[in-house]
Amino acid sequence: MQRAHVLRSFLHTCSPSRAPLSKHRTLLPHITKMAPKTQSQVIYAPSEETPRGLISVFLAGTTTKVDPTDWREALSASLADAPVTIYNPHRADWDSSWREDINFAPYREQVEWELEKQDRVDLVVVYFHPATQAPVSLLELGLCARVPGKAVVVCPEGYWKRSNVQVVCRRFGIELVDWVEGLREAVLRRLPAVVL
């Protein structure tokens, strides 16, 4: 139901006349004609902006800065021409002195935002960087593993619990890619065929 609502909203937003589709204007040519002009939408925590993509994606996984380029920003940039809404849990105002305590409002707000968005999205991307342990990412994978088609996982050689992640992915039919570069195609495969 959410996907149908998003599709209707997307078509309404993209329509040059903003008029409803008539019996003389078919859906397929309209989408095909407009698809190249669509842009992704990136929503950062704790924003409650309304999603406008055909599908929604949450970027779970490693948050520790270990590479010169942030994997979330790189993936978002690679999807700039796709009609997707991307939820990025990064907060520009995050303060490392914030206590990880349920009674500390900013921390609780962040965790609740992440949980809510992961529940609502079509796809959760979970990245396990080999230079990190990422225990919260393991929890995030566990939360969505039993929902068919809900997750795609990146777990390169060298991640300390790679074998566990591989077993979970195999058991629950979760797509597993070896490198972040494979994520763009994994996300695009989730789009309705008529958009591609």
mmCIF file with all atom_site columns, C-alpha atoms in Angstrom:
data_model
loop_
_atom_site.group_PDB
_atom_site.id
_atom_site.type_symbol
_atom_site.label_atom_id
_atom_site.label_alt_id
_atom_site.label_comp_id
_atom_site.label_asym_id
_atom_site.label_entity_id
_atom_site.label_seq_id
_atom_site.pdbx_PDB_ins_code
_atom_site.Cartn_x
_atom_site.Cartn_y
_atom_site.Cartn_z
_atom_site.occupancy
_atom_site.B_iso_or_equiv
_atom_site.pdbx_formal_charge
_atom_site.auth_seq_id
_atom_site.auth_comp_id
_atom_site.auth_asym_id
_atom_site.auth_atom_id
_atom_site.pdbx_PDB_model_num
ATOM 1   C CA . MET A 1 1   ? 0.000  0.000   0.000   1.00 0.00 ? 1   MET A CA 1
ATOM 2   C CA . GLN A 1 2   ? 2.814  2.419   0.842   1.00 0.00 ? 2   GLN A CA 1
ATOM 3   C CA . ARG A 1 3   ? 4.494  1.658   -2.507  1.00 0.00 ? 3   ARG A CA 1
ATOM 4   C CA . ALA A 1 4   ? 1.254  2.386   -4.422  1.00 0.00 ? 4   ALA A CA 1
ATOM 5   C CA . HIS A 1 5   ? 0.829  5.675   -2.550  1.00 0.00 ? 5   HIS A CA 1
ATOM 6   C CA . VAL A 1 6   ? 4.424  6.664   -3.283  1.00 0.00 ? 6   VAL A CA 1
ATOM 7   C CA . LEU A 1 7   ? 3.952  5.801   -6.975  1.00 0.00 ? 7   LEU A CA 1
ATOM 8   C CA . ARG A 1 8   ? 0.809  7.951   -7.181  1.00 0.00 ? 8   ARG A CA 1
ATOM 9   C CA . SER A 1 9   ? 2.600  10.826  -5.416  1.00 0.00 ? 9   SER A CA 1
ATOM 10  C CA . PHE A 1 10  ? 5.602  10.457  -7.701  1.00 0.00 ? 10  PHE A CA 1
ATOM 11  C CA . LEU A 1 11  ? 3.426  10.532  -10.826 1.00 0.00 ? 11  LEU A CA 1
ATOM 12  C CA . HIS A 1 12  ? 1.512  13.539  -9.555  1.00 0.00 ? 12  HIS A CA 1
ATOM 13  C CA . THR A 1 13  ? 4.721  15.419  -8.764  1.00 0.00 ? 13  THR A CA 1
ATOM 14  C CA . CYS A 1 14  ? 6.323  14.598  -12.130 1.00 0.00 ? 14  CYS A CA 1
ATOM 15  C CA . SER A 1 15  ? 3.291  15.347  -14.278 1.00 0.00 ? 15  SER A CA 1
ATOM 16  C CA . PRO A 1 16  ? 3.913  18.513  -16.294 1.00 0.00 ? 16  PRO A CA 1
ATOM 17  C CA . SER A 1 17  ? 0.252  19.496  -16.059 1.00 0.00 ? 17  SER A CA 1
ATOM 18  C CA . ARG A 1 18  ? -0.256 17.926  -12.632 1.00 0.00 ? 18  ARG A CA 1
ATOM 19  C CA . ALA A 1 19  ? -3.536 16.650  -14.079 1.00 0.00 ? 19  ALA A CA 1
ATOM 20  C CA . PRO A 1 20  ? -4.736 13.145  -13.303 1.00 0.00 ? 20  PRO A CA 1
ATOM 21  C CA . LEU A 1 21  ? -4.012 10.525  -15.931 1.00 0.00 ? 21  LEU A CA 1
ATOM 22  C CA . SER A 1 22  ? -6.828 10.337  -18.462 1.00 0.00 ? 22  SER A CA 1
ATOM 23  C CA . LYS A 1 23  ? -7.858 7.400   -20.602 1.00 0.00 ? 23  LYS A CA 1
ATOM 24  C CA . HIS A 1 24  ? -5.836 8.986   -23.427 1.00 0.00 ? 24  HIS A CA 1
ATOM 25  C CA . ARG A 1 25  ? -2.564 9.216   -21.465 1.00 0.00 ? 25  ARG A CA 1
ATOM 26  C CA . THR A 1 26  ? -1.226 5.824   -20.530 1.00 0.00 ? 26  THR A CA 1
ATOM 27  C CA . LEU A 1 27  ? 0.889  5.228   -17.453 1.00 0.00 ? 27  LEU A CA 1
ATOM 28  C CA . LEU A 1 28  ? 3.836  3.510   -19.151 1.00 0.00 ? 28  LEU A CA 1
ATOM 29  C CA . PRO A 1 29  ? 4.813  6.267   -21.625 1.00 0.00 ? 29  PRO A CA 1
ATOM 30  C CA . HIS A 1 30  ? 4.414  8.874   -18.899 1.00 0.00 ? 30  HIS A CA 1
ATOM 31  C CA . ILE A 1 31  ? 6.856  7.111   -16.549 1.00 0.00 ? 31  ILE A CA 1
ATOM 32  C CA . THR A 1 32  ? 9.283  6.270   -19.337 1.00 0.00 ? 32  THR A CA 1
ATOM 33  C CA . LYS A 1 33  ? 9.272  9.882   -20.496 1.00 0.00 ? 33  LYS A CA 1
ATOM 34  C CA . MET A 1 34  ? 9.800  11.288  -16.995 1.00 0.00 ? 34  MET A CA 1
ATOM 35  C CA . ALA A 1 35  ? 12.204 8.694   -15.568 1.00 0.00 ? 35  ALA A CA 1
ATOM 36  C CA . PRO A 1 36  ? 15.457 10.350  -16.752 1.00 0.00 ? 36  PRO A CA 1
ATOM 37  C CA . LYS A 1 37  ? 14.495 13.584  -14.948 1.00 0.00 ? 37  LYS A CA 1
ATOM 38  C CA . THR A 1 38  ? 13.883 11.982  -11.561 1.00 0.00 ? 38  THR A CA 1
ATOM 39  C CA . GLN A 1 39  ? 16.272 12.558  -8.708  1.00 0.00 ? 39  GLN A CA 1
ATOM 40  C CA . SER A 1 40  ? 16.937 10.736  -5.487  1.00 0.00 ? 40  SER A CA 1
ATOM 41  C CA . GLN A 1 41  ? 16.010 12.224  -2.154  1.00 0.00 ? 41  GLN A CA 1
ATOM 42  C CA . VAL A 1 42  ? 18.332 11.928  0.843   1.00 0.00 ? 42  VAL A CA 1
ATOM 43  C CA . ILE A 1 43  ? 16.811 12.388  4.293   1.00 0.00 ? 43  ILE A CA 1
ATOM 44  C CA . TYR A 1 44  ? 19.174 12.755  7.243   1.00 0.00 ? 44  TYR A CA 1
ATOM 45  C CA . ALA A 1 45  ? 18.361 11.989  10.874  1.00 0.00 ? 45  ALA A CA 1
ATOM 46  C CA . PRO A 1 46  ? 16.268 13.206  12.624  1.00 0.00 ? 46  PRO A CA 1
ATOM 47  C CA . SER A 1 47  ? 14.244 14.734  9.749   1.00 0.00 ? 47  SER A CA 1
ATOM 48  C CA . GLU A 1 48  ? 10.614 13.703  9.269   1.00 0.00 ? 48  GLU A CA 1
ATOM 49  C CA . GLU A 1 49  ? 10.507 14.906  5.664   1.00 0.00 ? 49  GLU A CA 1
ATOM 50  C CA . THR A 1 50  ? 7.934  13.099  3.512   1.00 0.00 ? 50  THR A CA 1
ATOM 51  C CA . PRO A 1 51  ? 9.519  10.490  1.204   1.00 0.00 ? 51  PRO A CA 1
ATOM 52  C CA . ARG A 1 52  ? 8.941  10.965  -2.519  1.00 0.00 ? 52  ARG A CA 1
ATOM 53  C CA . GLY A 1 53  ? 10.910 8.087   -4.095  1.00 0.00 ? 53  GLY A CA 1
ATOM 54  C CA . LEU A 1 54  ? 9.379  5.010   -5.672  1.00 0.00 ? 54  LEU A CA 1
ATOM 55  C CA . ILE A 1 55  ? 11.255 2.943   -3.103  1.00 0.00 ? 55  ILE A CA 1
ATOM 56  C CA . SER A 1 56  ? 12.905 3.832   0.185   1.00 0.00 ? 56  SER A CA 1
ATOM 57  C CA . VAL A 1 57  ? 16.293 2.665   1.428   1.00 0.00 ? 57  VAL A CA 1
ATOM 58  C CA . PHE A 1 58  ? 17.861 2.879   4.894   1.00 0.00 ? 58  PHE A CA 1
ATOM 59  C CA . LEU A 1 59  ? 21.668 2.950   5.086   1.00 0.00 ? 59  LEU A CA 1
ATOM 60  C CA . ALA A 1 60  ? 22.539 0.853   8.137   1.00 0.00 ? 60  ALA A CA 1
ATOM 61  C CA . GLY A 1 61  ? 25.983 -0.364  9.025   1.00 0.00 ? 61  GLY A CA 1
ATOM 62  C CA . THR A 1 62  ? 29.418 0.933   9.835   1.00 0.00 ? 62  THR A CA 1
ATOM 63  C CA . THR A 1 63  ? 29.450 4.532   11.046  1.00 0.00 ? 63  THR A CA 1
ATOM 64  C CA . THR A 1 64  ? 33.097 4.725   12.097  1.00 0.00 ? 64  THR A CA 1
ATOM 65  C CA . LYS A 1 65  ? 35.147 6.847   9.695   1.00 0.00 ? 65  LYS A CA 1
ATOM 66  C CA . VAL A 1 66  ? 37.748 4.406   8.368   1.00 0.00 ? 66  VAL A CA 1
ATOM 67  C CA . ASP A 1 67  ? 37.930 5.364   4.683   1.00 0.00 ? 67  ASP A CA 1
ATOM 68  C CA . PRO A 1 68  ? 38.641 8.719   3.016   1.00 0.00 ? 68  PRO A CA 1
ATOM 69  C CA . THR A 1 69  ? 35.188 8.581   1.404   1.00 0.00 ? 69  THR A CA 1
ATOM 70  C CA . ASP A 1 70  ? 32.068 7.918   3.464   1.00 0.00 ? 70  ASP A CA 1
ATOM 71  C CA . TRP A 1 71  ? 30.306 4.861   2.017   1.00 0.00 ? 71  TRP A CA 1
ATOM 72  C CA . ARG A 1 72  ? 26.856 6.358   2.604   1.00 0.00 ? 72  ARG A CA 1
ATOM 73  C CA . GLU A 1 73  ? 27.693 9.532   0.697   1.00 0.00 ? 73  GLU A CA 1
ATOM 74  C CA . ALA A 1 74  ? 29.277 7.537   -2.146  1.00 0.00 ? 74  ALA A CA 1
ATOM 75  C CA . LEU A 1 75  ? 26.232 5.272   -2.495  1.00 0.00 ? 75  LEU A CA 1
ATOM 76  C CA . SER A 1 76  ? 23.830 8.217   -2.304  1.00 0.00 ? 76  SER A CA 1
ATOM 77  C CA . ALA A 1 77  ? 25.788 10.040  -5.023  1.00 0.00 ? 77  ALA A CA 1
ATOM 78  C CA . SER A 1 78  ? 25.741 6.939   -7.241  1.00 0.00 ? 78  SER A CA 1
ATOM 79  C CA . LEU A 1 79  ? 21.928 6.822   -6.928  1.00 0.00 ? 79  LEU A CA 1
ATOM 80  C CA . ALA A 1 80  ? 21.400 10.539  -7.623  1.00 0.00 ? 80  ALA A CA 1
ATOM 81  C CA . ASP A 1 81  ? 19.541 9.816   -10.875 1.00 0.00 ? 81  ASP A CA 1
ATOM 82  C CA . ALA A 1 82  ? 17.259 7.132   -9.416  1.00 0.00 ? 82  ALA A CA 1
ATOM 83  C CA . PRO A 1 83  ? 13.746 7.714   -8.001  1.00 0.00 ? 83  PRO A CA 1
ATOM 84  C CA . VAL A 1 84  ? 14.650 6.535   -4.490  1.00 0.00 ? 84  VAL A CA 1
ATOM 85  C CA . THR A 1 85  ? 14.382 8.007   -1.024  1.00 0.00 ? 85  THR A CA 1
ATOM 86  C CA . ILE A 1 86  ? 17.512 7.335   1.014   1.00 0.00 ? 86  ILE A CA 1
ATOM 87  C CA . TYR A 1 87  ? 17.466 7.542   4.800   1.00 0.00 ? 87  TYR A CA 1
ATOM 88  C CA . ASN A 1 88  ? 20.939 8.370   6.098   1.00 0.00 ? 88  ASN A CA 1
ATOM 89  C CA . PRO A 1 89  ? 21.279 8.174   9.909   1.00 0.00 ? 89  PRO A CA 1
ATOM 90  C CA . HIS A 1 90  ? 24.269 10.541  9.893   1.00 0.00 ? 90  HIS A CA 1
ATOM 91  C CA . ARG A 1 91  ? 23.698 13.699  11.922  1.00 0.00 ? 91  ARG A CA 1
ATOM 92  C CA . ALA A 1 92  ? 25.810 16.773  11.297  1.00 0.00 ? 92  ALA A CA 1
ATOM 93  C CA . ASP A 1 93  ? 25.011 17.946  14.829  1.00 0.00 ? 93  ASP A CA 1
ATOM 94  C CA . TRP A 1 94  ? 26.073 14.678  16.516  1.00 0.00 ? 94  TRP A CA 1
ATOM 95  C CA . ASP A 1 95  ? 28.206 15.338  19.569  1.00 0.00 ? 95  ASP A CA 1
ATOM 96  C CA . SER A 1 96  ? 30.581 12.566  20.634  1.00 0.00 ? 96  SER A CA 1
ATOM 97  C CA . SER A 1 97  ? 30.047 13.593  24.251  1.00 0.00 ? 97  SER A CA 1
ATOM 98  C CA . TRP A 1 98  ? 26.397 12.492  24.086  1.00 0.00 ? 98  TRP A CA 1
ATOM 99  C CA . ARG A 1 99  ? 25.699 9.653   26.492  1.00 0.00 ? 99  ARG A CA 1
ATOM 100 C CA . GLU A 1 100 ? 24.417 6.365   25.124  1.00 0.00 ? 100 GLU A CA 1
ATOM 101 C CA . ASP A 1 101 ? 21.593 6.363   27.629  1.00 0.00 ? 101 ASP A CA 1
ATOM 102 C CA . ILE A 1 102 ? 17.858 5.876   27.072  1.00 0.00 ? 102 ILE A CA 1
ATOM 103 C CA . ASN A 1 103 ? 17.204 8.825   29.395  1.00 0.00 ? 103 ASN A CA 1
ATOM 104 C CA . PHE A 1 104 ? 19.372 11.164  27.300  1.00 0.00 ? 104 PHE A CA 1
ATOM 105 C CA . ALA A 1 105 ? 16.847 12.656  24.848  1.00 0.00 ? 105 ALA A CA 1
ATOM 106 C CA . PRO A 1 106 ? 19.092 13.323  21.792  1.00 0.00 ? 106 PRO A CA 1
ATOM 107 C CA . TYR A 1 107 ? 20.510 9.791   21.907  1.00 0.00 ? 107 TYR A CA 1
ATOM 108 C CA . ARG A 1 108 ? 17.079 8.188   22.347  1.00 0.00 ? 108 ARG A CA 1
ATOM 109 C CA . GLU A 1 109 ? 15.666 10.331  19.511  1.00 0.00 ? 109 GLU A CA 1
ATOM 110 C CA . GLN A 1 110 ? 18.427 9.105   17.169  1.00 0.00 ? 110 GLN A CA 1
ATOM 111 C CA . VAL A 1 111 ? 17.934 5.423   17.967  1.00 0.00 ? 111 VAL A CA 1
ATOM 112 C CA . GLU A 1 112 ? 14.144 5.674   17.717  1.00 0.00 ? 112 GLU A CA 1
ATOM 113 C CA . TRP A 1 113 ? 14.416 7.502   14.368  1.00 0.00 ? 113 TRP A CA 1
ATOM 114 C CA . GLU A 1 114 ? 16.677 4.748   13.021  1.00 0.00 ? 114 GLU A CA 1
ATOM 115 C CA . LEU A 1 115 ? 14.367 1.959   14.213  1.00 0.00 ? 115 LEU A CA 1
ATOM 116 C CA . GLU A 1 116 ? 11.253 3.636   12.809  1.00 0.00 ? 116 GLU A CA 1
ATOM 117 C CA . LYS A 1 117 ? 12.820 4.258   9.399   1.00 0.00 ? 117 LYS A CA 1
ATOM 118 C CA . GLN A 1 118 ? 14.199 0.713   9.180   1.00 0.00 ? 118 GLN A CA 1
ATOM 119 C CA . ASP A 1 119 ? 10.713 -0.643  9.870   1.00 0.00 ? 119 ASP A CA 1
ATOM 120 C CA . ARG A 1 120 ? 9.112  1.537   7.190   1.00 0.00 ? 120 ARG A CA 1
ATOM 121 C CA . VAL A 1 121 ? 11.566 1.317   4.293   1.00 0.00 ? 121 VAL A CA 1
ATOM 122 C CA . ASP A 1 122 ? 11.474 -1.114  1.401   1.00 0.00 ? 122 ASP A CA 1
ATOM 123 C CA . LEU A 1 123 ? 15.176 -1.972  1.695   1.00 0.00 ? 123 LEU A CA 1
ATOM 124 C CA . VAL A 1 124 ? 17.768 -1.887  4.483   1.00 0.00 ? 124 VAL A CA 1
ATOM 125 C CA . VAL A 1 125 ? 21.385 -1.803  3.306   1.00 0.00 ? 125 VAL A CA 1
ATOM 126 C CA . VAL A 1 126 ? 23.754 -3.133  5.981   1.00 0.00 ? 126 VAL A CA 1
ATOM 127 C CA . TYR A 1 127 ? 27.499 -2.599  5.546   1.00 0.00 ? 127 TYR A CA 1
ATOM 128 C CA . PHE A 1 128 ? 30.056 -4.406  7.710   1.00 0.00 ? 128 PHE A CA 1
ATOM 129 C CA . HIS A 1 129 ? 33.436 -2.724  7.204   1.00 0.00 ? 129 HIS A CA 1
ATOM 130 C CA . PRO A 1 130 ? 36.366 -5.100  7.858   1.00 0.00 ? 130 PRO A CA 1
ATOM 131 C CA . ALA A 1 131 ? 38.121 -2.518  10.056  1.00 0.00 ? 131 ALA A CA 1
ATOM 132 C CA . THR A 1 132 ? 35.187 -2.322  12.496  1.00 0.00 ? 132 THR A CA 1
ATOM 133 C CA . GLN A 1 133 ? 33.217 -4.649  14.753  1.00 0.00 ? 133 GLN A CA 1
ATOM 134 C CA . ALA A 1 134 ? 29.894 -2.828  14.252  1.00 0.00 ? 134 ALA A CA 1
ATOM 135 C CA . PRO A 1 135 ? 27.807 -4.608  16.931  1.00 0.00 ? 135 PRO A CA 1
ATOM 136 C CA . VAL A 1 136 ? 24.808 -2.337  16.289  1.00 0.00 ? 136 VAL A CA 1
ATOM 137 C CA . SER A 1 137 ? 24.954 -3.300  12.607  1.00 0.00 ? 137 SER A CA 1
ATOM 138 C CA . LEU A 1 138 ? 24.687 -6.966  13.593  1.00 0.00 ? 138 LEU A CA 1
ATOM 139 C CA . LEU A 1 139 ? 21.584 -6.057  15.596  1.00 0.00 ? 139 LEU A CA 1
ATOM 140 C CA . GLU A 1 140 ? 20.150 -4.149  12.616  1.00 0.00 ? 140 GLU A CA 1
ATOM 141 C CA . LEU A 1 141 ? 20.666 -7.161  10.354  1.00 0.00 ? 141 LEU A CA 1
ATOM 142 C CA . GLY A 1 142 ? 18.942 -9.392  12.893  1.00 0.00 ? 142 GLY A CA 1
ATOM 143 C CA . LEU A 1 143 ? 15.944 -7.070  13.064  1.00 0.00 ? 143 LEU A CA 1
ATOM 144 C CA . CYS A 1 144 ? 15.242 -7.267  9.327   1.00 0.00 ? 144 CYS A CA 1
ATOM 145 C CA . ALA A 1 145 ? 16.588 -10.721 8.421   1.00 0.00 ? 145 ALA A CA 1
ATOM 146 C CA . ARG A 1 146 ? 13.247 -12.540 8.635   1.00 0.00 ? 146 ARG A CA 1
ATOM 147 C CA . VAL A 1 147 ? 11.427 -10.158 6.277   1.00 0.00 ? 147 VAL A CA 1
ATOM 148 C CA . PRO A 1 148 ? 11.854 -11.489 2.705   1.00 0.00 ? 148 PRO A CA 1
ATOM 149 C CA . GLY A 1 149 ? 13.613 -9.029  0.395   1.00 0.00 ? 149 GLY A CA 1
ATOM 150 C CA . LYS A 1 150 ? 14.071 -6.444  3.144   1.00 0.00 ? 150 LYS A CA 1
ATOM 151 C CA . ALA A 1 151 ? 17.883 -6.387  3.273   1.00 0.00 ? 151 ALA A CA 1
ATOM 152 C CA . VAL A 1 152 ? 20.982 -6.369  1.166   1.00 0.00 ? 152 VAL A CA 1
ATOM 153 C CA . VAL A 1 153 ? 24.301 -6.874  2.948   1.00 0.00 ? 153 VAL A CA 1
ATOM 154 C CA . VAL A 1 154 ? 27.881 -5.890  2.185   1.00 0.00 ? 154 VAL A CA 1
ATOM 155 C CA . CYS A 1 155 ? 30.345 -7.971  4.156   1.00 0.00 ? 155 CYS A CA 1
ATOM 156 C CA . PRO A 1 156 ? 33.866 -8.002  2.670   1.00 0.00 ? 156 PRO A CA 1
ATOM 157 C CA . GLU A 1 157 ? 36.552 -10.515 3.499   1.00 0.00 ? 157 GLU A CA 1
ATOM 158 C CA . GLY A 1 158 ? 38.173 -9.563  6.804   1.00 0.00 ? 158 GLY A CA 1
ATOM 159 C CA . TYR A 1 159 ? 35.048 -8.628  8.780   1.00 0.00 ? 159 TYR A CA 1
ATOM 160 C CA . TRP A 1 160 ? 35.422 -10.397 12.143  1.00 0.00 ? 160 TRP A CA 1
ATOM 161 C CA . LYS A 1 161 ? 31.996 -12.087 12.029  1.00 0.00 ? 161 LYS A CA 1
ATOM 162 C CA . ARG A 1 162 ? 31.772 -12.563 8.261   1.00 0.00 ? 162 ARG A CA 1
ATOM 163 C CA . SER A 1 163 ? 30.987 -16.273 8.530   1.00 0.00 ? 163 SER A CA 1
ATOM 164 C CA . ASN A 1 164 ? 28.067 -15.579 10.872  1.00 0.00 ? 164 ASN A CA 1
ATOM 165 C CA . VAL A 1 165 ? 26.754 -12.911 8.505   1.00 0.00 ? 165 VAL A CA 1
ATOM 166 C CA . GLN A 1 166 ? 27.108 -15.286 5.537   1.00 0.00 ? 166 GLN A CA 1
ATOM 167 C CA . VAL A 1 167 ? 25.156 -18.038 7.319   1.00 0.00 ? 167 VAL A CA 1
ATOM 168 C CA . VAL A 1 168 ? 22.335 -15.633 8.255   1.00 0.00 ? 168 VAL A CA 1
ATOM 169 C CA . CYS A 1 169 ? 22.166 -14.308 4.685   1.00 0.00 ? 169 CYS A CA 1
ATOM 170 C CA . ARG A 1 170 ? 22.067 -17.800 3.196   1.00 0.00 ? 170 ARG A CA 1
ATOM 171 C CA . ARG A 1 171 ? 19.456 -19.049 5.671   1.00 0.00 ? 171 ARG A CA 1
ATOM 172 C CA . PHE A 1 172 ? 17.086 -16.109 5.148   1.00 0.00 ? 172 PHE A CA 1
ATOM 173 C CA . GLY A 1 173 ? 17.741 -15.515 1.427   1.00 0.00 ? 173 GLY A CA 1
ATOM 174 C CA . ILE A 1 174 ? 19.379 -12.126 1.924   1.00 0.00 ? 174 ILE A CA 1
ATOM 175 C CA . GLU A 1 175 ? 21.385 -10.749 -0.979  1.00 0.00 ? 175 GLU A CA 1
ATOM 176 C CA . LEU A 1 176 ? 25.064 -10.553 -0.040  1.00 0.00 ? 176 LEU A CA 1
ATOM 177 C CA . VAL A 1 177 ? 27.510 -8.453  -2.046  1.00 0.00 ? 177 VAL A CA 1
ATOM 178 C CA . ASP A 1 178 ? 31.250 -8.342  -1.498  1.00 0.00 ? 178 ASP A CA 1
ATOM 179 C CA . TRP A 1 179 ? 31.886 -4.636  -2.048  1.00 0.00 ? 179 TRP A CA 1
ATOM 180 C CA . VAL A 1 180 ? 30.108 -1.311  -1.581  1.00 0.00 ? 180 VAL A CA 1
ATOM 181 C CA . GLU A 1 181 ? 30.379 -0.751  -5.338  1.00 0.00 ? 181 GLU A CA 1
ATOM 182 C CA . GLY A 1 182 ? 27.835 -3.556  -5.852  1.00 0.00 ? 182 GLY A CA 1
ATOM 183 C CA . LEU A 1 183 ? 25.153 -1.738  -3.879  1.00 0.00 ? 183 LEU A CA 1
ATOM 184 C CA . ARG A 1 184 ? 23.969 0.602   -6.630  1.00 0.00 ? 184 ARG A CA 1
ATOM 185 C CA . GLU A 1 185 ? 22.887 -2.312  -8.815  1.00 0.00 ? 185 GLU A CA 1
ATOM 186 C CA . ALA A 1 186 ? 21.342 -4.125  -5.835  1.00 0.00 ? 186 ALA A CA 1
ATOM 187 C CA . VAL A 1 187 ? 19.187 -1.064  -5.088  1.00 0.00 ? 187 VAL A CA 1
ATOM 188 C CA . LEU A 1 188 ? 18.268 -0.458  -8.739  1.00 0.00 ? 188 LEU A CA 1
ATOM 189 C CA . ARG A 1 189 ? 17.047 -4.061  -9.079  1.00 0.00 ? 189 ARG A CA 1
ATOM 190 C CA . ARG A 1 190 ? 14.381 -3.218  -6.479  1.00 0.00 ? 190 ARG A CA 1
ATOM 191 C CA . LEU A 1 191 ? 12.850 -0.485  -8.659  1.00 0.00 ? 191 LEU A CA 1
ATOM 192 C CA . PRO A 1 192 ? 9.713  -1.307  -10.654 1.00 0.00 ? 192 PRO A CA 1
ATOM 193 C CA . ALA A 1 193 ? 10.775 -2.574  -14.105 1.00 0.00 ? 193 ALA A CA 1
ATOM 194 C CA . VAL A 1 194 ? 8.869  0.158   -15.949 1.00 0.00 ? 194 VAL A CA 1
ATOM 195 C CA . VAL A 1 195 ? 11.107 2.847   -14.394 1.00 0.00 ? 195 VAL A CA 1
ATOM 196 C CA . LEU A 1 196 ? 14.335 1.275   -15.617 1.00 0.00 ? 196 LEU A CA 1
#
